[in-house]
């Protein structure tokens, strides 16, 4: 059985030839391959390290299980789809909602375990019936709306939890991270979140030395005098040791909050597989179902022991595009690095000590970017929001999801926020599509002729805009 673990040397093993790429079944010299693996781990910092902290989960366990998940994915796809798996930031909003409802870490991982099961089943369906079932059930107008409401639902977390802990550090980190994303090039742009964290550590340490303790809320919301950067846990942590494991706990209310993330994950996987196929010149449509199922299995395994879910991630695509190296050998090296970091509690303590103000500055950009990915899905697919068939269900669902609107059925069962917003978008779109006149299903009708279109006037139309 070909497991995709045999690679032939590309050229002289030093770098890709002019105009060439290092394909998934090729590799550079082992020292360079190992170095590329380390580079992928650093590029995944925002997903593999920051997301678990924001979810309240053990960062050591998170990075360890990201390595395990990457191995599972590479074996399942037979080495044809290079990818390092990390925690999708779509789950951060889910964790925040579940914890706000009184849920524990076990409740969070239990809900996300069910998402992994659903993702696995979707993958099997795609393998059986093809990608068309995904496009039929979740067209871009629906997918974009769900991703948008998941991202923007996180805004109160930044505003109420992280930003107030140290607003001036948050401002500086926000400005620096934004500049890094826009102004830096290649690999450095891809690790802008990591650079923002490093700067934030330095700023927090300097402010503690100059101004002493800060009087502000801590992560629990208690106002007190405390250090911005508390590294006491780092000193107590061991160099070698296993992370903390725990089992999942299942609550229907938490599961309903988490299930909409399946839509975002399917969209992420489809985009990742398509992008890698285009860059490598190897059409990978036949691998989409396998990739989705592999993500589901990896997420189930991780959450079963208390870790976060794992999925493919766009940072990898950026690193691959910059280096032109798509060798899965580099991802095996990255997975080994992740496993080593996972058994170093001192490393996890450093990650867990990220000051709240630093997270405030980073999440302002990060959460907004998640939401705007939904808009990017609309743009890429040419979704016409002048068409009321697209506009009405997405408008209602996004406001419900972002605003936290609730619909109470009984004293023990309530739908709200992300879950209710997603339900409105999906059921609303498909119901309206069944009832809508034919011209709304095929054309791009105007809501208000004369105000919704800004095309240049046609000759002889008296200056009225054209459709």
CSV table of C-alpha atoms in Angstrom, one decimal:
chain,number,residue,atom,x,y,z
A,1,UNK,CA,0.0,0.0,0.0
A,2,UNK,CA,1.3,3.4,-1.0
A,3,UNK,CA,1.2,5.6,2.1
A,4,UNK,CA,3.0,8.5,0.4
A,5,UNK,CA,6.1,8.3,2.6
A,6,UNK,CA,8.6,7.8,-0.1
A,7,UNK,CA,10.2,10.9,-1.8
A,8,UNK,CA,12.6,11.3,-4.6
A,9,UNK,CA,15.2,14.0,-4.4
A,10,UNK,CA,14.4,17.2,-6.3
A,11,UNK,CA,17.3,18.3,-8.5
A,12,UNK,CA,20.4,18.9,-6.4
A,13,UNK,CA,18.3,19.0,-3.2
A,14,UNK,CA,19.1,22.6,-2.5
A,15,UNK,CA,16.3,24.6,-4.1
A,16,UNK,CA,13.7,24.3,-6.8
A,17,UNK,CA,14.9,24.8,-10.3
A,18,UNK,CA,13.9,28.1,-12.0
A,19,UNK,CA,10.2,27.9,-12.8
A,20,UNK,CA,9.8,24.5,-11.1
A,21,UNK,CA,8.2,23.4,-7.8
A,22,UNK,CA,9.0,20.6,-5.4
A,23,UNK,CA,6.1,18.3,-5.8
A,24,UNK,CA,4.4,16.4,-2.9
A,25,UNK,CA,6.3,13.2,-3.7
A,26,UNK,CA,9.7,15.0,-3.9
A,27,UNK,CA,11.9,16.6,-1.3
A,28,UNK,CA,15.0,18.7,-0.9
A,29,UNK,CA,17.9,17.6,1.2
A,30,UNK,CA,16.9,16.4,4.7
A,31,UNK,CA,18.4,19.4,6.6
A,32,UNK,CA,16.5,21.8,4.3
A,33,UNK,CA,13.3,19.7,4.6
A,34,UNK,CA,13.6,19.7,8.4
A,35,UNK,CA,14.1,23.5,8.3
A,36,UNK,CA,11.0,23.9,6.2
A,37,UNK,CA,9.0,21.8,8.7
A,38,UNK,CA,10.0,24.1,11.5
A,39,UNK,CA,9.0,27.0,9.4
A,40,UNK,CA,5.5,25.6,8.9
A,41,UNK,CA,5.1,25.1,12.7
A,42,UNK,CA,6.0,28.8,13.3
A,43,UNK,CA,3.6,29.9,10.5
A,44,UNK,CA,0.8,28.0,12.3
A,45,UNK,CA,1.4,29.8,15.6
A,46,UNK,CA,-1.9,31.6,15.3
A,47,UNK,CA,-3.9,28.4,14.8
A,48,UNK,CA,-1.9,25.9,16.8
A,49,UNK,CA,-1.1,28.0,19.9
A,50,UNK,CA,-3.2,31.1,20.1
A,51,UNK,CA,-6.6,29.5,19.2
A,52,UNK,CA,-6.4,26.9,22.1
A,53,UNK,CA,-5.5,29.6,24.6
A,54,UNK,CA,-8.5,31.6,23.4
A,55,UNK,CA,-10.6,28.5,23.8
A,56,UNK,CA,-9.3,27.9,27.3
A,57,UNK,CA,-7.6,24.6,26.4
A,58,UNK,CA,-4.1,23.2,27.2
A,59,UNK,CA,-1.7,24.6,24.5
A,60,UNK,CA,0.7,21.7,25.1
A,61,UNK,CA,-2.0,19.2,24.3
A,62,UNK,CA,-3.1,21.3,21.3
A,63,UNK,CA,0.2,21.3,19.6
A,64,UNK,CA,0.8,17.6,20.3
A,65,UNK,CA,-2.5,16.7,18.8
A,66,UNK,CA,-1.9,19.0,15.8
A,67,UNK,CA,1.1,16.8,15.1
A,68,UNK,CA,-1.0,13.6,15.4
A,69,UNK,CA,-3.7,15.1,13.2
A,70,UNK,CA,-1.2,16.0,10.5
A,71,UNK,CA,0.1,12.5,10.5
A,72,UNK,CA,-3.4,11.1,10.1
A,73,UNK,CA,-4.2,13.5,7.3
A,74,UNK,CA,-1.0,12.7,5.4
A,75,UNK,CA,-1.6,9.0,5.6
A,76,UNK,CA,-5.3,9.3,4.7
A,77,UNK,CA,-4.6,11.4,1.6
A,78,UNK,CA,-1.6,9.1,0.6
A,79,UNK,CA,0.7,12.1,0.6
A,80,UNK,CA,-1.1,13.9,-2.3
A,81,UNK,CA,-2.4,16.8,-0.3
A,82,UNK,CA,0.4,18.6,1.6
A,83,UNK,CA,-1.0,20.2,4.8
A,84,UNK,CA,-0.3,20.8,8.4
A,85,UNK,CA,-3.5,20.7,10.6
A,86,UNK,CA,-4.2,23.3,13.3
A,87,UNK,CA,-7.2,24.5,15.3
A,88,UNK,CA,-9.7,26.5,13.1
A,89,UNK,CA,-10.4,29.9,14.6
A,90,UNK,CA,-14.0,29.3,13.8
A,91,UNK,CA,-14.2,27.2,17.0
A,92,UNK,CA,-13.1,30.1,19.2
A,93,UNK,CA,-16.5,31.7,19.0
A,94,UNK,CA,-18.2,28.4,19.8
A,95,UNK,CA,-16.0,28.0,22.9
A,96,UNK,CA,-16.8,31.5,24.0
A,97,UNK,CA,-20.5,30.9,23.7
A,98,UNK,CA,-20.4,27.6,25.4
A,99,UNK,CA,-18.4,28.9,28.3
A,100,UNK,CA,-20.7,32.0,28.6
A,101,UNK,CA,-23.5,29.5,29.1
A,102,UNK,CA,-21.6,27.8,32.0
A,103,UNK,CA,-19.9,25.1,30.0
A,104,UNK,CA,-16.5,23.6,31.0
A,105,UNK,CA,-13.6,22.5,28.9
A,106,UNK,CA,-15.1,19.1,28.8
A,107,UNK,CA,-18.4,20.6,27.4
A,108,UNK,CA,-16.4,22.5,24.7
A,109,UNK,CA,-14.5,19.4,23.6
A,110,UNK,CA,-17.7,17.3,23.7
A,111,UNK,CA,-19.5,19.6,21.4
A,112,UNK,CA,-16.6,19.8,19.0
A,113,UNK,CA,-16.3,16.0,19.0
A,114,UNK,CA,-19.7,15.9,17.5
A,115,UNK,CA,-18.6,18.4,14.9
A,116,UNK,CA,-15.8,16.0,14.0
A,117,UNK,CA,-18.3,13.2,13.6
A,118,UNK,CA,-20.4,15.4,11.3
A,119,UNK,CA,-17.4,16.4,9.3
A,120,UNK,CA,-16.4,12.8,8.9
A,121,UNK,CA,-19.9,11.9,7.6
A,122,UNK,CA,-19.8,14.8,5.2
A,123,UNK,CA,-16.5,13.6,3.8
A,124,UNK,CA,-17.9,10.1,3.2
A,125,UNK,CA,-20.9,11.6,1.4
A,126,UNK,CA,-18.6,13.7,-0.8
A,127,UNK,CA,-16.5,10.6,-1.6
A,128,UNK,CA,-19.7,8.8,-2.6
A,129,UNK,CA,-21.6,11.4,-4.5
A,130,UNK,CA,-19.0,14.0,-5.4
A,131,UNK,CA,-18.4,17.6,-4.4
A,132,UNK,CA,-21.7,18.7,-6.1
A,133,UNK,CA,-23.7,17.8,-3.0
A,134,UNK,CA,-21.6,20.3,-1.0
A,135,UNK,CA,-22.4,23.0,-3.5
A,136,UNK,CA,-26.1,22.1,-3.6
A,137,UNK,CA,-26.6,22.1,0.2
A,138,UNK,CA,-24.2,25.0,0.9
A,139,UNK,CA,-23.9,27.3,-2.0
A,140,UNK,CA,-21.4,30.3,-1.6
A,141,UNK,CA,-24.2,32.6,-0.5
A,142,UNK,CA,-24.9,30.4,2.5
A,143,UNK,CA,-21.3,29.5,3.3
A,144,UNK,CA,-20.1,33.1,3.2
A,145,UNK,CA,-22.9,34.2,5.5
A,146,UNK,CA,-22.2,31.5,8.1
A,147,UNK,CA,-18.4,32.2,8.1
A,148,UNK,CA,-19.2,35.9,8.5
A,149,UNK,CA,-21.6,35.5,11.4
A,150,UNK,CA,-19.1,33.1,13.2
A,151,UNK,CA,-16.3,35.6,12.9
A,152,UNK,CA,-18.3,38.7,13.9
A,153,UNK,CA,-19.9,36.9,16.8
A,154,UNK,CA,-16.5,37.0,18.4
A,155,UNK,CA,-16.4,40.8,18.6
A,156,UNK,CA,-17.8,41.0,22.2
A,157,UNK,CA,-15.1,38.6,23.4
A,158,UNK,CA,-12.4,41.0,22.4
A,159,UNK,CA,-14.3,44.1,23.6
A,160,UNK,CA,-15.3,42.7,27.0
A,161,UNK,CA,-12.5,40.2,27.8
A,162,UNK,CA,-9.2,41.0,26.3
A,163,UNK,CA,-9.0,44.7,25.4
A,164,UNK,CA,-9.9,46.1,28.8
A,165,UNK,CA,-7.0,44.2,30.4
A,166,UNK,CA,-4.4,46.6,28.9
A,167,UNK,CA,-5.8,48.9,26.3
A,168,UNK,CA,-2.6,50.7,25.4
A,169,UNK,CA,-0.7,47.4,24.8
A,170,UNK,CA,-3.6,46.2,22.7
A,171,UNK,CA,-3.5,49.4,20.6
A,172,UNK,CA,0.3,49.0,19.9
A,173,UNK,CA,0.0,45.3,19.1
A,174,UNK,CA,-3.0,45.9,16.8
A,175,UNK,CA,-1.1,48.6,14.9
A,176,UNK,CA,2.1,46.5,14.6
A,177,UNK,CA,0.3,43.4,13.6
A,178,UNK,CA,-1.7,45.2,10.9
A,179,UNK,CA,1.5,46.8,9.5
A,180,UNK,CA,3.2,43.4,9.5
A,181,UNK,CA,0.4,41.8,7.6
A,182,UNK,CA,0.3,44.5,5.0
A,183,UNK,CA,3.9,45.7,4.7
A,184,UNK,CA,6.0,42.6,5.2
A,185,UNK,CA,6.5,40.1,2.4
A,186,UNK,CA,6.6,36.3,1.9
A,187,UNK,CA,7.1,34.2,5.0
A,188,UNK,CA,7.3,37.2,7.4
A,189,UNK,CA,3.8,38.3,6.4
A,190,UNK,CA,2.5,34.8,7.1
A,191,UNK,CA,3.9,34.9,10.7
A,192,UNK,CA,2.6,38.4,11.5
A,193,UNK,CA,0.5,37.0,14.4
A,194,UNK,CA,3.6,35.4,15.8
A,195,UNK,CA,5.6,38.6,15.5
A,196,UNK,CA,2.7,40.5,17.1
A,197,UNK,CA,2.8,38.2,20.1
A,198,UNK,CA,6.6,38.6,20.4
A,199,UNK,CA,6.3,42.3,20.4
A,200,UNK,CA,3.4,42.2,22.8
A,201,UNK,CA,5.5,40.2,25.2
A,202,UNK,CA,8.3,42.8,25.0
A,203,UNK,CA,5.9,45.7,25.4
A,204,UNK,CA,4.2,44.1,28.5
A,205,UNK,CA,7.6,43.3,30.1
A,206,UNK,CA,8.8,46.9,29.5
A,207,UNK,CA,5.7,48.5,30.8
A,208,UNK,CA,5.9,46.4,34.0
A,209,UNK,CA,9.5,47.5,34.5
A,210,UNK,CA,8.7,51.2,33.9
A,211,UNK,CA,5.2,51.6,35.4
A,212,UNK,CA,4.8,48.6,37.7
A,213,UNK,CA,1.6,46.7,38.1
A,214,UNK,CA,-1.5,47.6,36.2
A,215,UNK,CA,-4.9,48.2,37.8
A,216,UNK,CA,-7.4,46.5,35.4
A,217,UNK,CA,-9.6,43.4,35.0
A,218,UNK,CA,-7.9,40.1,34.6
A,219,UNK,CA,-9.1,37.2,32.4
A,220,UNK,CA,-11.8,36.4,34.9
A,221,UNK,CA,-13.0,40.0,34.9
A,222,UNK,CA,-11.8,40.7,38.5
A,223,UNK,CA,-10.3,44.2,38.8
A,224,UNK,CA,-7.0,44.2,40.7
A,225,UNK,CA,-3.4,45.3,40.7
A,226,UNK,CA,-1.4,42.7,38.7
A,227,UNK,CA,1.6,42.3,36.4
A,228,UNK,CA,0.9,42.5,32.7
A,229,UNK,CA,3.3,39.6,32.0
A,230,UNK,CA,3.3,36.9,34.6
A,231,UNK,CA,5.9,34.3,33.9
A,232,UNK,CA,5.7,32.5,37.3
A,233,UNK,CA,4.1,29.5,35.7
A,234,UNK,CA,7.0,29.2,33.3
A,235,UNK,CA,9.5,28.9,36.1
A,236,UNK,CA,7.4,26.1,37.8
A,237,UNK,CA,6.9,24.1,34.6
A,238,UNK,CA,9.0,21.1,33.9
A,239,UNK,CA,11.0,20.7,30.7
A,240,UNK,CA,9.6,17.3,29.9
A,241,UNK,CA,6.2,15.9,30.7
A,242,UNK,CA,2.8,14.9,29.3
A,243,UNK,CA,0.1,17.5,28.8
A,244,UNK,CA,-3.2,17.3,30.7
A,245,UNK,CA,-5.8,14.9,29.2
A,246,UNK,CA,-9.5,14.9,29.9
A,247,UNK,CA,-12.6,13.3,28.4
A,248,UNK,CA,-15.4,15.1,26.6
A,249,UNK,CA,-18.9,15.9,28.1
A,250,UNK,CA,-22.0,16.1,25.9
A,251,UNK,CA,-24.7,18.7,26.2
A,252,UNK,CA,-27.3,19.3,23.4
A,253,UNK,CA,-27.3,23.0,23.9
A,254,UNK,CA,-23.5,23.1,23.4
A,255,UNK,CA,-23.6,20.7,20.4
A,256,UNK,CA,-26.2,22.9,18.6
A,257,UNK,CA,-23.9,25.9,19.1
A,258,UNK,CA,-21.0,24.0,17.6
A,259,UNK,CA,-22.6,22.2,14.6
A,260,UNK,CA,-22.7,25.3,12.3
A,261,UNK,CA,-18.9,25.3,12.2
A,262,UNK,CA,-19.1,22.2,10.0
A,263,UNK,CA,-20.1,24.6,7.1
A,264,UNK,CA,-17.0,26.7,7.7
A,265,UNK,CA,-14.8,23.6,7.8
A,266,UNK,CA,-16.1,22.2,4.6
A,267,UNK,CA,-15.5,25.5,2.9
A,268,UNK,CA,-11.9,25.7,4.3
A,269,UNK,CA,-11.2,22.2,3.2
A,270,UNK,CA,-12.6,22.7,-0.3
A,271,UNK,CA,-10.6,25.9,-0.7
A,272,UNK,CA,-7.4,24.3,0.6
A,273,UNK,CA,-7.6,21.3,-1.7
A,274,UNK,CA,-8.5,23.4,-4.7
A,275,UNK,CA,-5.6,25.8,-4.1
A,276,UNK,CA,-3.0,23.1,-3.6
A,277,UNK,CA,-4.2,21.3,-6.7
A,278,UNK,CA,-3.8,24.5,-8.8
A,279,UNK,CA,-0.4,25.3,-7.4
A,280,UNK,CA,1.0,21.7,-7.9
A,281,UNK,CA,-0.7,21.1,-11.2
A,282,UNK,CA,-2.3,18.0,-9.8
A,283,UNK,CA,-6.2,18.1,-9.8
A,284,UNK,CA,-7.3,16.9,-6.4
A,285,UNK,CA,-11.1,16.9,-6.7
A,286,UNK,CA,-11.0,13.1,-6.1
A,287,UNK,CA,-9.2,13.8,-2.7
A,288,UNK,CA,-11.7,16.3,-1.3
A,289,UNK,CA,-14.0,13.8,0.4
A,290,UNK,CA,-10.9,12.0,1.9
A,291,UNK,CA,-9.5,15.3,3.1
A,292,UNK,CA,-12.7,16.2,4.8
A,293,UNK,CA,-13.1,12.8,6.4
A,294,UNK,CA,-9.5,12.9,7.6
A,295,UNK,CA,-10.1,16.2,9.3
A,296,UNK,CA,-13.1,14.7,11.0
A,297,UNK,CA,-11.2,11.7,12.3
A,298,UNK,CA,-8.3,13.9,13.5
A,299,UNK,CA,-10.7,16.3,15.3
A,300,UNK,CA,-12.5,13.4,17.0
A,301,UNK,CA,-9.3,11.9,18.2
A,302,UNK,CA,-8.0,15.2,19.5
A,303,UNK,CA,-11.2,16.2,21.3
A,304,UNK,CA,-11.6,12.7,22.8
A,305,UNK,CA,-8.5,13.4,24.9
A,306,UNK,CA,-9.2,17.0,25.7
A,307,UNK,CA,-7.5,18.8,22.8
A,308,UNK,CA,-9.0,21.2,20.2
A,309,UNK,CA,-10.3,20.2,16.8
A,310,UNK,CA,-7.9,20.3,13.8
A,311,UNK,CA,-8.4,21.3,10.2
A,312,UNK,CA,-6.4,22.4,7.2
A,313,UNK,CA,-5.1,25.9,7.3
A,314,UNK,CA,-4.4,28.7,4.8
A,315,UNK,CA,-1.1,29.7,6.4
A,316,UNK,CA,0.4,26.6,4.9
A,317,UNK,CA,-0.6,27.6,1.4
A,318,UNK,CA,1.1,31.0,1.9
A,319,UNK,CA,4.4,29.3,3.0
A,320,UNK,CA,4.2,26.8,0.1
A,321,UNK,CA,3.5,29.6,-2.4
A,322,UNK,CA,6.5,31.6,-1.1
A,323,UNK,CA,8.9,28.6,-1.1
A,324,UNK,CA,7.5,26.6,-4.1
A,325,UNK,CA,8.0,23.5,-1.9
A,326,UNK,CA,5.0,21.3,-1.6
A,327,UNK,CA,6.9,18.2,-0.3
A,328,UNK,CA,4.9,16.3,2.2
A,329,UNK,CA,8.2,15.3,3.8
A,330,UNK,CA,8.3,18.9,5.2
A,331,UNK,CA,4.9,18.3,6.9
A,332,UNK,CA,6.1,15.0,8.4
A,333,UNK,CA,9.0,17.0,9.9
A,334,UNK,CA,6.5,19.7,11.1
A,335,UNK,CA,4.4,17.0,12.8
A,336,UNK,CA,7.5,15.7,14.6
A,337,UNK,CA,8.3,19.2,15.8
A,338,UNK,CA,4.8,19.5,17.1
A,339,UNK,CA,5.0,16.2,19.0
A,340,UNK,CA,8.3,17.4,20.7
A,341,UNK,CA,6.7,20.7,21.7
A,342,UNK,CA,3.8,18.8,23.1
A,343,UNK,CA,5.9,17.1,25.7
A,344,UNK,CA,7.6,20.3,26.9
A,345,UNK,CA,5.3,21.8,29.6
A,346,UNK,CA,7.6,24.8,29.9
A,347,UNK,CA,6.8,25.7,26.2
A,348,UNK,CA,3.1,25.5,27.0
A,349,UNK,CA,3.5,27.7,30.0
A,350,UNK,CA,5.1,30.4,27.8
A,351,UNK,CA,2.2,30.2,25.4
A,352,UNK,CA,-0.4,30.3,28.3
A,353,UNK,CA,1.3,33.4,29.7
A,354,UNK,CA,0.3,35.6,26.7
A,355,UNK,CA,-0.9,38.9,28.3
A,356,UNK,CA,-4.6,39.7,27.9
A,357,UNK,CA,-3.8,43.1,26.3
A,358,UNK,CA,-1.7,41.4,23.7
A,359,UNK,CA,-4.5,39.0,22.8
A,360,UNK,CA,-6.8,42.1,22.7
A,361,UNK,CA,-4.7,43.7,20.0
A,362,UNK,CA,-4.3,40.5,17.9
A,363,UNK,CA,-8.0,39.4,18.1
A,364,UNK,CA,-9.3,42.7,16.9
A,365,UNK,CA,-7.6,41.9,13.6
A,366,UNK,CA,-7.9,38.1,13.7
A,367,UNK,CA,-11.7,38.0,14.5
A,368,UNK,CA,-12.5,40.6,11.9
A,369,UNK,CA,-10.5,38.7,9.3
A,370,UNK,CA,-12.5,35.6,10.0
A,371,UNK,CA,-15.7,37.4,9.5
A,372,UNK,CA,-14.5,39.1,6.3
A,373,UNK,CA,-13.5,35.7,4.9
A,374,UNK,CA,-17.2,35.3,4.4
A,375,UNK,CA,-17.3,38.4,2.3
A,376,UNK,CA,-14.4,37.0,0.3
A,377,UNK,CA,-16.4,33.8,-0.4
A,378,UNK,CA,-19.2,36.0,-1.8
A,379,UNK,CA,-16.8,38.0,-4.0
A,380,UNK,CA,-15.0,34.9,-5.4
A,381,UNK,CA,-18.3,33.3,-6.3
A,382,UNK,CA,-19.9,36.5,-7.7
A,383,UNK,CA,-22.8,36.4,-5.2
A,384,UNK,CA,-25.3,39.2,-6.0
A,385,UNK,CA,-26.6,40.7,-2.9
A,386,UNK,CA,-29.0,42.9,-4.9
A,387,UNK,CA,-31.0,39.7,-5.4
A,388,UNK,CA,-33.5,39.4,-2.5
A,389,UNK,CA,-33.2,35.7,-2.7
A,390,UNK,CA,-29.6,36.1,-1.5
A,391,UNK,CA,-30.0,39.2,0.6
A,392,UNK,CA,-33.0,38.4,2.8
A,393,UNK,CA,-31.9,35.1,4.5
A,394,UNK,CA,-28.2,36.2,4.8
A,395,UNK,CA,-29.2,39.6,6.3
A,396,UNK,CA,-31.5,38.0,8.9
A,397,UNK,CA,-29.1,35.2,9.8
A,398,UNK,CA,-26.1,37.5,10.2
A,399,UNK,CA,-28.0,39.9,12.5
A,400,UNK,CA,-29.3,37.0,14.6
A,401,UNK,CA,-25.8,35.4,14.8
A,402,UNK,CA,-23.9,38.6,15.6
A,403,UNK,CA,-26.5,40.1,17.9
A,404,UNK,CA,-27.1,36.9,19.9
A,405,UNK,CA,-30.8,36.8,19.2
A,406,UNK,CA,-32.6,34.0,21.0
A,407,UNK,CA,-35.6,31.8,20.3
A,408,UNK,CA,-36.9,30.0,23.4
A,409,UNK,CA,-38.8,26.8,22.8
A,410,UNK,CA,-39.0,25.4,26.4
A,411,UNK,CA,-37.4,26.2,29.7
A,412,UNK,CA,-34.5,23.9,28.9
A,413,UNK,CA,-34.2,24.4,25.1
A,414,UNK,CA,-33.2,27.7,23.4
A,415,UNK,CA,-31.7,28.4,20.1
A,416,UNK,CA,-29.6,31.5,19.8
A,417,UNK,CA,-26.6,33.2,18.3
A,418,UNK,CA,-24.5,31.2,15.9
A,419,UNK,CA,-26.8,28.2,15.9
A,420,UNK,CA,-30.0,30.1,15.2
A,421,UNK,CA,-28.3,32.4,12.7
A,422,UNK,CA,-27.0,29.5,10.7
A,423,UNK,CA,-30.4,27.7,10.8
A,424,UNK,CA,-32.1,30.9,9.5
A,425,UNK,CA,-29.5,31.3,6.7
A,426,UNK,CA,-29.7,27.7,5.5
A,427,UNK,CA,-33.4,27.0,5.8
A,428,UNK,CA,-34.3,30.5,4.8
A,429,UNK,CA,-32.3,30.3,1.6
A,430,UNK,CA,-33.5,26.9,0.4
A,431,UNK,CA,-37.2,27.6,1.4
A,432,UNK,CA,-37.2,30.9,-0.4
A,433,UNK,CA,-35.5,29.4,-3.4
A,434,UNK,CA,-38.4,26.9,-3.7
A,435,UNK,CA,-41.0,29.6,-3.5
A,436,UNK,CA,-39.2,32.4,-5.5
A,437,UNK,CA,-40.1,33.2,-9.1
A,438,UNK,CA,-37.8,31.8,-11.8
A,439,UNK,CA,-36.1,35.2,-12.7
A,440,UNK,CA,-34.8,35.5,-9.1
A,441,UNK,CA,-33.1,32.1,-9.4
A,442,UNK,CA,-31.2,32.9,-12.6
A,443,UNK,CA,-30.7,36.7,-12.9
A,444,UNK,CA,-29.5,39.6,-10.8
A,445,UNK,CA,-32.7,41.6,-10.2
A,446,UNK,CA,-32.5,45.0,-8.6
A,447,UNK,CA,-34.2,45.8,-5.3
A,448,UNK,CA,-34.8,49.3,-6.3
A,449,UNK,CA,-34.2,50.3,-9.9
A,450,UNK,CA,-32.3,53.5,-10.1
A,451,UNK,CA,-30.5,53.2,-6.7
A,452,UNK,CA,-29.1,49.7,-6.6
A,453,UNK,CA,-27.0,49.8,-9.8
A,454,UNK,CA,-24.2,52.2,-10.5
A,455,UNK,CA,-23.3,51.3,-14.0
A,456,UNK,CA,-22.6,54.0,-16.6
A,457,UNK,CA,-25.9,55.2,-18.2
A,458,UNK,CA,-26.7,53.5,-21.5
A,459,UNK,CA,-27.0,55.6,-24.6
A,460,UNK,CA,-30.5,57.2,-25.0
A,461,UNK,CA,-31.8,56.0,-21.6
A,462,UNK,CA,-32.1,59.4,-20.2
A,463,UNK,CA,-29.3,58.9,-17.7
A,464,UNK,CA,-31.1,56.1,-15.8
A,465,UNK,CA,-28.8,53.4,-14.5
A,466,UNK,CA,-28.8,50.1,-16.3
A,467,UNK,CA,-29.2,46.6,-14.8
